[in-house]
PDB file of C-alpha atoms and ligand atoms in Angstrom:
ATOM      1  CA  MET Z 847     -13.548  -6.481 -10.456  1.00 49.00           C
ATOM      2  CA  THR Z 848     -11.660  -3.221 -10.399  1.00 63.00           C
ATOM      3  CA  THR Z 849     -11.585  -0.218  -8.100  1.00 66.00           C
ATOM      4  CA  THR Z 850     -14.517   1.931  -7.069  1.00 84.00           C
ATOM      5  CA  HIS Z 851     -12.223   4.847  -6.135  1.00 94.00           C
ATOM      6  CA  ARG Z 852     -12.048   7.547  -8.809  1.00 95.00           C
ATOM      7  CA  MET Z 853      -8.492   8.410  -7.671  1.00 97.00           C
ATOM      8  CA  TYR Z 854      -7.404   4.939  -8.800  1.00 98.00           C
ATOM      9  CA  GLY Z 855      -9.768   4.774 -11.791  1.00 97.00           C
ATOM     10  CA  ALA Z 856     -10.765   7.750 -13.933  1.00 96.00           C
ATOM     11  CA  LEU Z 857      -8.123   9.937 -12.246  1.00 97.00           C
ATOM     12  CA  ALA Z 858      -5.301   7.355 -12.310  1.00 98.00           C
ATOM     13  CA  THR Z 859      -3.414   9.151 -15.108  1.00 97.00           C
ATOM     14  CA  TRP Z 860      -2.909  12.022 -12.633  1.00 98.00           C
ATOM     15  CA  TRP Z 861      -1.258   9.750 -10.023  1.00 98.00           C
ATOM     16  CA  PRO Z 862       2.357  10.581 -11.068  1.00 98.00           C
ATOM     17  CA  LEU Z 863       1.597  14.289 -10.569  1.00 98.00           C
ATOM     18  CA  ILE Z 864      -0.436  13.805  -7.368  1.00 98.00           C
ATOM     19  CA  SER Z 865       2.163  11.569  -5.681  1.00 97.00           C
ATOM     20  CA  PRO Z 866       5.426  11.731  -7.672  1.00 97.00           C
ATOM     21  CA  PRO Z 867       7.674   8.648  -7.711  1.00 97.00           C
ATOM     22  CA  GLU Z 868      10.657  10.727  -6.515  1.00 96.00           C
ATOM     23  CA  GLU Z 869       8.881  11.204  -3.175  1.00 95.00           C
ATOM     24  CA  TYR Z 870       9.126   7.445  -2.513  1.00 96.00           C
ATOM     25  CA  THR Z 871      12.930   7.218  -2.595  1.00 95.00           C
ATOM     26  CA  GLY Z 872      13.458   7.181   1.167  1.00 93.00           C
ATOM     27  CA  GLU Z 873      10.623   4.882   2.138  1.00 93.00           C
ATOM     28  CA  ALA Z 874      11.470   2.449  -0.652  1.00 96.00           C
ATOM     29  CA  ALA Z 875      15.082   2.277   0.592  1.00 96.00           C
ATOM     30  CA  TYR Z 876      13.821   1.568   4.107  1.00 96.00           C
ATOM     31  CA  ALA Z 877      11.401  -1.076   2.799  1.00 97.00           C
ATOM     32  CA  ALA Z 878      14.229  -2.684   0.811  1.00 98.00           C
ATOM     33  CA  ALA Z 879      16.255  -3.074   3.998  1.00 97.00           C
ATOM     34  CA  LEU Z 880      13.310  -4.717   5.785  1.00 97.00           C
ATOM     35  CA  LEU Z 881      12.567  -6.997   2.822  1.00 98.00           C
ATOM     36  CA  GLY Z 882      16.223  -8.024   2.878  1.00 97.00           C
ATOM     37  CA  SER Z 883      15.926  -9.080   6.538  1.00 96.00           C
ATOM     38  CA  ALA Z 884      14.537 -12.518   5.654  1.00 97.00           C
ATOM     39  CA  GLU Z 885      16.424 -15.665   6.661  1.00 97.00           C
ATOM     40  CA  ILE Z 886      16.626 -16.612   2.987  1.00 98.00           C
ATOM     41  CA  PRO Z 887      18.226 -14.502   0.241  1.00 98.00           C
ATOM     42  CA  VAL Z 888      15.562 -12.219  -1.199  1.00 98.00           C
ATOM     43  CA  HIS Z 889      15.340 -11.969  -4.983  1.00 98.00           C
ATOM     44  CA  GLU Z 890      11.637 -12.304  -5.835  1.00 98.00           C
ATOM     45  CA  VAL Z 891       9.221  -9.876  -4.183  1.00 98.00           C
ATOM     46  CA  LEU Z 892       5.441  -9.744  -4.522  1.00 98.00           C
ATOM     47  CA  GLU Z 893       3.880  -6.328  -3.904  1.00 98.00           C
ATOM     48  CA  LEU Z 894       0.173  -6.324  -3.053  1.00 98.00           C
ATOM     49  CA  GLY Z 895      -1.618  -3.052  -3.882  1.00 98.00           C
ATOM     50  CA  SER Z 896       1.324  -1.709  -5.878  1.00 98.00           C
ATOM     51  CA  GLY Z 897      -0.663   1.191  -7.342  1.00 98.00           C
ATOM     52  CA  GLY Z 898       1.272   3.290  -9.828  1.00 98.00           C
ATOM     53  CA  GLY Z 899       4.452   1.404  -8.946  1.00 98.00           C
ATOM     54  CA  HIS Z 900       6.071   4.400  -7.270  1.00 98.00           C
ATOM     55  CA  ASN Z 901       7.734   2.255  -4.604  1.00 98.00           C
ATOM     56  CA  ALA Z 902       8.444  -0.526  -7.072  1.00 98.00           C
ATOM     57  CA  VAL Z 903      10.410   1.738  -9.392  1.00 98.00           C
ATOM     58  CA  HIS Z 904      12.978   2.154  -6.595  1.00 98.00           C
ATOM     59  CA  LEU Z 905      12.998  -1.550  -5.707  1.00 98.00           C
ATOM     60  CA  THR Z 906      13.568  -3.045  -9.145  1.00 98.00           C
ATOM     61  CA  SER Z 907      17.330  -2.468  -9.049  1.00 96.00           C
ATOM     62  CA  ARG Z 908      17.528  -4.908  -6.134  1.00 97.00           C
ATOM     63  CA  PHE Z 909      14.553  -7.272  -6.543  1.00 98.00           C
ATOM     64  CA  THR Z 910      12.460  -8.928  -9.241  1.00 98.00           C
ATOM     65  CA  MET Z 911       9.078  -7.376  -8.526  1.00 98.00           C
ATOM     66  CA  THR Z 912       5.657  -8.893  -9.256  1.00 98.00           C
ATOM     67  CA  LEU Z 913       3.074  -6.148  -8.929  1.00 98.00           C
ATOM     68  CA  VAL Z 914      -0.579  -6.746  -8.062  1.00 98.00           C
ATOM     69  CA  ASP Z 915      -3.307  -4.135  -7.806  1.00 98.00           C
ATOM     70  CA  LEU Z 916      -7.089  -4.045  -7.806  1.00 98.00           C
ATOM     71  CA  SER Z 917      -7.186  -1.252 -10.367  1.00 98.00           C
ATOM     72  CA  ASP Z 918      -6.474  -1.864 -14.051  1.00 98.00           C
ATOM     73  CA  ASP Z 919      -5.954   1.880 -14.494  1.00 98.00           C
ATOM     74  CA  MET Z 920      -3.243   2.025 -11.811  1.00 98.00           C
ATOM     75  CA  LEU Z 921      -1.617  -1.091 -13.284  1.00 98.00           C
ATOM     76  CA  ALA Z 922      -1.540   0.669 -16.674  1.00 98.00           C
ATOM     77  CA  MET Z 923       0.306   3.603 -15.086  1.00 98.00           C
ATOM     78  CA  SER Z 924       2.730   1.224 -13.357  1.00 98.00           C
ATOM     79  CA  ARG Z 925       3.432  -0.654 -16.614  1.00 98.00           C
ATOM     80  CA  ARG Z 926       4.683   2.614 -18.127  1.00 98.00           C
ATOM     81  CA  LEU Z 927       7.016   3.223 -15.192  1.00 98.00           C
ATOM     82  CA  ASN Z 928       8.063  -0.383 -14.612  1.00 98.00           C
ATOM     83  CA  PRO Z 929       7.962  -2.071 -18.026  1.00 98.00           C
ATOM     84  CA  GLY Z 930      10.205  -4.905 -16.853  1.00 96.00           C
ATOM     85  CA  CYS Z 931       7.867  -6.017 -14.045  1.00 98.00           C
ATOM     86  CA  GLU Z 932       5.109  -8.572 -14.172  1.00 98.00           C
ATOM     87  CA  HIS Z 933       1.768  -6.865 -13.487  1.00 98.00           C
ATOM     88  CA  LEU Z 934      -1.356  -8.702 -12.372  1.00 98.00           C
ATOM     89  CA  GLN Z 935      -4.851  -7.527 -11.493  1.00 98.00           C
ATOM     90  CA  GLY Z 936      -6.102  -8.930  -8.208  1.00 98.00           C
ATOM     91  CA  ASP Z 937      -7.574  -8.290  -4.793  1.00 98.00           C
ATOM     92  CA  MET Z 938      -5.189  -8.736  -1.865  1.00 98.00           C
ATOM     93  CA  ARG Z 939      -8.009 -10.337   0.096  1.00 98.00           C
ATOM     94  CA  ASP Z 940      -8.388 -13.368  -2.157  1.00 98.00           C
ATOM     95  CA  LEU Z 941      -5.442 -13.438  -4.584  1.00 98.00           C
ATOM     96  CA  ARG Z 942      -3.976 -16.920  -5.051  1.00 98.00           C
ATOM     97  CA  LEU Z 943      -1.226 -17.045  -7.672  1.00 98.00           C
ATOM     98  CA  GLY Z 944      -0.212 -20.644  -7.044  1.00 98.00           C
ATOM     99  CA  ARG Z 945       3.440 -19.684  -6.512  1.00 98.00           C
ATOM    100  CA  THR Z 946       5.555 -18.201  -3.781  1.00 98.00           C
ATOM    101  CA  PHE Z 947       8.056 -15.378  -3.330  1.00 98.00           C
ATOM    102  CA  ASP Z 948      11.022 -14.658  -1.071  1.00 98.00           C
ATOM    103  CA  ALA Z 949       9.217 -11.617   0.323  1.00 98.00           C
ATOM    104  CA  VAL Z 950       5.862  -9.863   0.186  1.00 98.00           C
ATOM    105  CA  PHE Z 951       5.483  -6.097   0.452  1.00 98.00           C
ATOM    106  CA  VAL Z 952       2.224  -4.356   1.321  1.00 98.00           C
ATOM    107  CA  HIS Z 953       2.504  -0.581   1.511  1.00 98.00           C
ATOM    108  CA  ASP Z 954      -0.337   1.904   2.054  1.00 97.00           C
ATOM    109  CA  ALA Z 955      -2.831  -0.103  -0.042  1.00 98.00           C
ATOM    110  CA  VAL Z 956      -3.420  -2.192   3.068  1.00 98.00           C
ATOM    111  CA  ASP Z 957      -5.228   0.879   4.436  1.00 98.00           C
ATOM    112  CA  TYR Z 958      -8.211  -0.176   2.328  1.00 98.00           C
ATOM    113  CA  MET Z 959      -8.825  -3.117   4.658  1.00 98.00           C
ATOM    114  CA  LEU Z 960     -11.634  -1.654   6.746  1.00 98.00           C
ATOM    115  CA  ASP Z 961     -12.312  -4.402   9.264  1.00 98.00           C
ATOM    116  CA  GLU Z 962     -10.425  -7.231  10.928  1.00 98.00           C
ATOM    117  CA  THR Z 963     -11.962  -9.822   8.610  1.00 98.00           C
ATOM    118  CA  ASP Z 964     -10.512  -8.138   5.517  1.00 98.00           C
ATOM    119  CA  LEU Z 965      -7.182  -7.397   7.212  1.00 98.00           C
ATOM    120  CA  ALA Z 966      -6.914 -11.070   8.202  1.00 98.00           C
ATOM    121  CA  LYS Z 967      -7.579 -12.055   4.577  1.00 98.00           C
ATOM    122  CA  ALA Z 968      -4.833  -9.742   3.295  1.00 98.00           C
ATOM    123  CA  VAL Z 969      -2.422 -11.111   5.904  1.00 98.00           C
ATOM    124  CA  ARG Z 970      -3.329 -14.664   4.871  1.00 98.00           C
ATOM    125  CA  THR Z 971      -2.682 -13.801   1.214  1.00 98.00           C
ATOM    126  CA  ALA Z 972       0.763 -12.518   2.171  1.00 98.00           C
ATOM    127  CA  PHE Z 973       1.460 -15.680   4.161  1.00 98.00           C
ATOM    128  CA  VAL Z 974       0.508 -18.182   1.454  1.00 98.00           C
ATOM    129  CA  HIS Z 975       2.658 -16.339  -1.112  1.00 98.00           C
ATOM    130  CA  CYS Z 976       5.680 -16.119   1.202  1.00 98.00           C
ATOM    131  CA  ARG Z 977       8.303 -18.892   1.130  1.00 98.00           C
ATOM    132  CA  PRO Z 978       9.361 -20.471   4.429  1.00 98.00           C
ATOM    133  CA  GLY Z 979      12.197 -18.302   5.728  1.00 98.00           C
ATOM    134  CA  GLY Z 980      10.795 -15.325   3.812  1.00 98.00           C
ATOM    135  CA  VAL Z 981       9.371 -12.093   5.141  1.00 98.00           C
ATOM    136  CA  ALA Z 982       6.272  -9.966   4.665  1.00 98.00           C
ATOM    137  CA  VAL Z 983       6.483  -6.219   5.338  1.00 98.00           C
ATOM    138  CA  PHE Z 984       3.338  -4.186   5.966  1.00 98.00           C
ATOM    139  CA  VAL Z 985       3.385  -0.376   6.033  1.00 97.00           C
ATOM    140  CA  PRO Z 986      -0.041   1.031   6.927  1.00 98.00           C
ATOM    141  CA  ASP Z 987      -0.294   4.817   7.034  1.00 96.00           C
ATOM    142  CA  HIS Z 988      -1.471   4.703  10.661  1.00 96.00           C
ATOM    143  CA  THR Z 989      -2.129   2.481  13.603  1.00 97.00           C
ATOM    144  CA  ARG Z 990      -4.601   3.320  16.344  1.00 97.00           C
ATOM    145  CA  GLU Z 991      -1.605   4.421  18.438  1.00 95.00           C
ATOM    146  CA  THR Z 992      -0.056   6.743  15.823  1.00 95.00           C
ATOM    147  CA  PHE Z 993      -3.201   8.202  14.241  1.00 96.00           C
ATOM    148  CA  GLN Z 994      -3.748  11.936  14.474  1.00 95.00           C
ATOM    149  CA  PRO Z 995      -6.332  13.950  12.552  1.00 97.00           C
ATOM    150  CA  ALA Z 996      -4.412  15.893   9.905  1.00 96.00           C
ATOM    151  CA  THR Z 997      -4.570  18.004   6.790  1.00 97.00           C
ATOM    152  CA  GLU Z 998      -1.901  17.646   4.140  1.00 96.00           C
ATOM    153  CA  HIS Z 999      -1.396  18.876   0.631  1.00 97.00           C
ATOM    154  CA  GLY Z1000       0.839  18.138  -2.298  1.00 97.00           C
ATOM    155  CA  GLY Z1001       1.102  17.691  -6.024  1.00 98.00           C
ATOM    156  CA  SER Z1002       3.415  18.628  -8.856  1.00 98.00           C
ATOM    157  CA  ASP Z1003       3.665  19.794 -12.469  1.00 98.00           C
ATOM    158  CA  ASP Z1004       5.059  18.180 -15.596  1.00 97.00           C
ATOM    159  CA  ASP Z1005       6.810  19.760 -18.549  1.00 96.00           C
ATOM    160  CA  THR Z1006       3.686  19.754 -20.772  1.00 96.00           C
ATOM    161  CA  GLY Z1007       1.895  22.306 -18.588  1.00 96.00           C
ATOM    162  CA  CYS Z1008      -0.208  19.729 -16.721  1.00 98.00           C
ATOM    163  CA  GLY Z1009      -0.296  20.053 -12.960  1.00 98.00           C
ATOM    164  CA  ALA Z1010      -2.144  18.557 -10.003  1.00 98.00           C
ATOM    165  CA  ARG Z1011      -2.663  19.760  -6.447  1.00 98.00           C
ATOM    166  CA  TYR Z1012      -4.550  17.990  -3.680  1.00 98.00           C
ATOM    167  CA  LEU Z1013      -5.671  18.572  -0.146  1.00 98.00           C
ATOM    168  CA  ALA Z1014      -6.285  15.548   2.079  1.00 98.00           C
ATOM    169  CA  TRP Z1015      -8.226  16.054   5.321  1.00 98.00           C
ATOM    170  CA  THR Z1016      -8.215  12.983   7.534  1.00 98.00           C
ATOM    171  CA  TRP Z1017     -10.371  12.538  10.607  1.00 97.00           C
ATOM    172  CA  ASP Z1018     -11.968   9.804  12.650  1.00 97.00           C
ATOM    173  CA  PRO Z1019     -15.752  10.059  12.759  1.00 97.00           C
ATOM    174  CA  ASP Z1020     -16.024   7.272  15.375  1.00 96.00           C
ATOM    175  CA  PRO Z1021     -13.007   6.160  17.439  1.00 95.00           C
ATOM    176  CA  ALA Z1022     -14.930   3.024  18.446  1.00 95.00           C
ATOM    177  CA  ASP Z1023     -14.805   1.496  14.954  1.00 97.00           C
ATOM    178  CA  THR Z1024     -11.894   0.399  12.723  1.00 97.00           C
ATOM    179  CA  TRP Z1025     -11.855   3.047   9.992  1.00 98.00           C
ATOM    180  CA  VAL Z1026     -11.190   6.732   9.425  1.00 98.00           C
ATOM    181  CA  CYS Z1027     -12.167   9.123   6.643  1.00 98.00           C
ATOM    182  CA  THR Z1028     -10.086  11.189   4.238  1.00 98.00           C
ATOM    183  CA  GLU Z1029     -11.720  13.939   2.207  1.00 98.00           C
ATOM    184  CA  TYR Z1030      -9.653  14.514  -0.945  1.00 98.00           C
ATOM    185  CA  ALA Z1031      -9.971  17.705  -2.988  1.00 98.00           C
ATOM    186  CA  PHE Z1032      -8.127  17.762  -6.315  1.00 98.00           C
ATOM    187  CA  LEU Z1033      -7.311  20.659  -8.647  1.00 98.00           C
ATOM    188  CA  LEU Z1034      -6.219  19.196 -11.983  1.00 98.00           C
ATOM    189  CA  ARG Z1035      -4.802  21.466 -14.676  1.00 98.00           C
ATOM    190  CA  GLY Z1036      -4.589  20.160 -18.245  1.00 98.00           C
ATOM    191  CA  ALA Z1037      -1.963  21.144 -20.802  1.00 97.00           C
ATOM    192  CA  ASP Z1038      -4.452  23.701 -22.220  1.00 97.00           C
ATOM    193  CA  GLY Z1039      -4.551  25.454 -18.837  1.00 97.00           C
ATOM    194  CA  ALA Z1040      -8.131  24.390 -18.024  1.00 98.00           C
ATOM    195  CA  VAL Z1041      -8.544  23.385 -14.370  1.00 98.00           C
ATOM    196  CA  HIS Z1042     -10.974  20.704 -13.181  1.00 97.00           C
ATOM    197  CA  THR Z1043     -11.873  20.017  -9.569  1.00 98.00           C
ATOM    198  CA  SER Z1044     -12.784  16.725  -7.999  1.00 97.00           C
ATOM    199  CA  HIS Z1045     -13.755  15.663  -4.493  1.00 97.00           C
ATOM    200  CA  GLU Z1046     -13.760  12.121  -3.155  1.00 97.00           C
ATOM    201  CA  THR Z1047     -14.158  10.525   0.276  1.00 98.00           C
ATOM    202  CA  HIS Z1048     -12.019   7.489   1.132  1.00 98.00           C
ATOM    203  CA  ARG Z1049     -12.476   5.233   4.128  1.00 98.00           C
ATOM    204  CA  THR Z1050      -9.310   3.575   5.386  1.00 98.00           C
ATOM    205  CA  GLY Z1051      -8.742   1.039   8.140  1.00 98.00           C
ATOM    206  CA  LEU Z1052      -7.284   1.780  11.548  1.00 98.00           C
ATOM    207  CA  PHE Z1053      -6.120  -1.048  13.805  1.00 98.00           C
ATOM    208  CA  SER Z1054      -4.111  -1.211  16.995  1.00 98.00           C
ATOM    209  CA  ARG Z1055      -0.595  -2.665  17.045  1.00 97.00           C
ATOM    210  CA  ASP Z1056      -1.957  -5.543  19.107  1.00 98.00           C
ATOM    211  CA  THR Z1057      -4.588  -6.318  16.476  1.00 98.00           C
ATOM    212  CA  TRP Z1058      -1.947  -6.323  13.751  1.00 98.00           C
ATOM    213  CA  LEU Z1059       0.389  -8.581  15.719  1.00 98.00           C
ATOM    214  CA  HIS Z1060      -2.420 -10.911  16.724  1.00 98.00           C
ATOM    215  CA  LEU Z1061      -3.646 -11.318  13.111  1.00 98.00           C
ATOM    216  CA  LEU Z1062      -0.097 -11.823  11.811  1.00 98.00           C
ATOM    217  CA  GLY Z1063       0.587 -14.425  14.510  1.00 98.00           C
ATOM    218  CA  ASP Z1064      -2.693 -16.225  13.765  1.00 98.00           C
ATOM    219  CA  ALA Z1065      -1.671 -16.484  10.101  1.00 98.00           C
ATOM    220  CA  GLY Z1066       1.570 -18.229  11.106  1.00 98.00           C
ATOM    221  CA  PHE Z1067       4.062 -15.363  10.993  1.00 98.00           C
ATOM    222  CA  ASP Z1068       6.640 -14.448  13.643  1.00 98.00           C
ATOM    223  CA  ALA Z1069       5.838 -10.756  13.621  1.00 98.00           C
ATOM    224  CA  GLN Z1070       7.157  -7.629  15.253  1.00 97.00           C
ATOM    225  CA  ALA Z1071       6.242  -3.960  15.101  1.00 97.00           C
ATOM    226  CA  ALA Z1072       8.869  -1.288  14.512  1.00 94.00           C
ATOM    227  CA  VAL Z1073       8.836   2.469  14.215  1.00 91.00           C
ATOM    228  CA  GLU Z1074       9.751   3.532  10.690  1.00 86.00           C
ATOM    229  CA  VAL Z1075      13.088   5.252  10.219  1.00 81.00           C
ATOM    230  CA  SER Z1076      12.371   8.187   7.940  1.00 77.00           C
ATOM    231  CA  THR Z1077      13.628  11.659   7.106  1.00 78.00           C
ATOM    232  CA  ASP Z1078      10.296  12.528   5.420  1.00 75.00           C
ATOM    233  CA  ASP Z1079       8.443  15.513   6.864  1.00 74.00           C
ATOM    234  CA  ARG Z1080       5.729  13.552   8.691  1.00 76.00           C
ATOM    235  CA  LEU Z1081       5.264  11.425  11.787  1.00 81.00           C
ATOM    236  CA  PRO Z1082       7.040   8.057  11.446  1.00 86.00           C
ATOM    237  CA  ARG Z1083       4.749   5.114  10.787  1.00 91.00           C
ATOM    238  CA  ASP Z1084       4.465   1.802  12.569  1.00 94.00           C
ATOM    239  CA  VAL Z1085       5.667  -0.982  10.304  1.00 97.00           C
ATOM    240  CA  PHE Z1086       5.084  -4.701  10.732  1.00 98.00           C
ATOM    241  CA  ILE Z1087       7.842  -7.145   9.873  1.00 98.00           C
ATOM    242  CA  ALA Z1088       6.475 -10.658   9.635  1.00 98.00           C
ATOM    243  CA  HIS Z1089       8.855 -13.573   9.168  1.00 98.00           C
ATOM    244  CA  ARG Z1090       7.503 -16.857   7.880  1.00 98.00           C
ATOM    245  CA  PRO Z1091       9.271 -19.534   9.943  1.00 97.00           C
ATOM    246  CA  SER Z1092      11.433 -21.788   7.812  1.00 93.00           C
ATOM    247  CA  THR Z1093       9.876 -24.808   9.503  1.00 81.00           C
ATOM    248  CA  SER Z1094       6.280 -23.922   8.697  1.00 56.00           C
ATOM    249  CA  GLY Z1095       5.953 -26.433   5.868  1.00 55.00           C
ATOM    250  CA  THR Z1096       5.011 -26.041   2.251  1.00 52.00           C
ATOM    251  CA  PRO Z1097       3.205 -22.821   1.486  1.00 52.00           C
ATOM    252  CA  ASP Z1098      -0.280 -23.253   0.121  1.00 56.00           C
ATOM    253  CA  ALA Z1099      -0.393 -20.554  -2.519  1.00 52.00           C
ATOM    254  CA  LEU Z1100      -3.083 -22.481  -4.362  1.00 49.00           C
ATOM    255  CA  GLY Z1101      -5.786 -21.477  -1.979  1.00 48.00           C
ATOM    256  CA  GLY Z1102      -5.263 -22.229   1.687  1.00 48.00           C
ATOM    257  CA  SER Z1103      -8.102 -20.723   3.618  1.00 44.00           C
TER     258      SER Z1103
HETATM  259  C1  SAM J2032      -2.294   4.838  -2.423  1.00 56.97           C
HETATM  260  S1  SAM J2032      -2.392   3.738  -3.746  1.00 56.97           S
HETATM  261  C2  SAM J2032      -0.861   2.851  -3.678  1.00 56.97           C
HETATM  262  C3  SAM J2032       0.247   3.621  -4.237  1.00 56.97           C
HETATM  263  C4  SAM J2032       1.527   2.815  -4.281  1.00 56.97           C
HETATM  264  N1  SAM J2032       2.156   2.731  -2.952  1.00 56.97           N
HETATM  265  C5  SAM J2032       2.503   3.326  -5.322  1.00 56.97           C
HETATM  266  O1  SAM J2032       3.685   3.076  -5.125  1.00 56.97           O
HETATM  267  O2  SAM J2032       2.096   3.930  -6.315  1.00 56.97           O
HETATM  268  C6  SAM J2032      -3.479   2.501  -3.102  1.00 56.97           C
HETATM  269  C7  SAM J2032      -3.693   1.343  -4.076  1.00 56.97           C
HETATM  270  O3  SAM J2032      -4.364   0.305  -3.391  1.00 56.97           O
HETATM  271  C8  SAM J2032      -5.104  -0.391  -4.340  1.00 56.97           C
HETATM  272  N2  SAM J2032      -6.059  -1.259  -3.637  1.00 56.97           N
HETATM  273  C9  SAM J2032      -7.090  -0.894  -2.857  1.00 56.97           C
HETATM  274  N3  SAM J2032      -7.719  -1.974  -2.377  1.00 56.97           N
HETATM  275  C10 SAM J2032      -7.044  -3.062  -2.863  1.00 56.97           C
HETATM  276  C11 SAM J2032      -7.218  -4.472  -2.737  1.00 56.97           C
HETATM  277  N4  SAM J2032      -8.226  -4.975  -2.012  1.00 56.97           N
HETATM  278  N5  SAM J2032      -6.349  -5.286  -3.379  1.00 56.97           N
HETATM  279  C12 SAM J2032      -5.345  -4.771  -4.138  1.00 56.97           C
HETATM  280  N6  SAM J2032      -5.136  -3.438  -4.301  1.00 56.97           N
HETATM  281  C13 SAM J2032      -5.980  -2.600  -3.672  1.00 56.97           C
HETATM  282  C14 SAM J2032      -5.737   0.723  -5.157  1.00 56.97           C
HETATM  283  O4  SAM J2032      -6.219   0.274  -6.392  1.00 56.97           O
HETATM  284  C15 SAM J2032      -4.569   1.687  -5.279  1.00 56.97           C
HETATM  285  O5  SAM J2032      -3.849   1.477  -6.462  1.00 56.97           O
END
């Protein structure tokens, strides 16, 4: 199965212009520090929902990255940027590679977990792929506590004349449930100067810090929340740093439920 989102399917070739890898430098450096906080030395890192590999490209100088994404089209983009990394298609809710890593990184792709059942599955996947003494780092865009309705825009050009601009309008139709909505509008200019427009609605999950910590604890992690340290021009995110105790036995990456 692959993605149902056009942004990560038919439009995936535009991803480097929509969200340029250079914009990930700061958050990747921060993530690297958190990934390095494990009790064990961290060499091998699994990233779940690695997308175009825009974080990974900044992490490969320090770690051996294995990159997993739902979308074959996003994996194809990441292979171009990160040719030295292993790339695998999979769903973070049920992936079982049968091997473990020193650390697991789950950036904004975890936003696509829309209810607690799916979030618990993603957390479980991180746990079974994490070695005892290792760490899993989760960086959702928002928690219930940090969420604010917002409109943002961005995009960039390349040297062939192609360019992309987007507007993202995020709001919460029902604060009583566990998801919010983002309306994306894209203006995509080809090298011939022709501009195409595209609109897509994404639902993304929104959970309280307590829910995160409770699900991480249930999976077997020693977890804590922290406020991201960032110089980016946006509100800092809540991040979740989940250590797998070194005494928690042999990880069951073959399919523990
Ligand atoms: C915003 S993009 C991630 C971008 C990424 N941080 C980067 O560095 O390029 C979100 C990604 O989540 C992936 N995704 C969504 N649901 C997923 C799932 N259940 N399992 C794995 N990947 C998923 C999408 O295919 C998409 O590539």
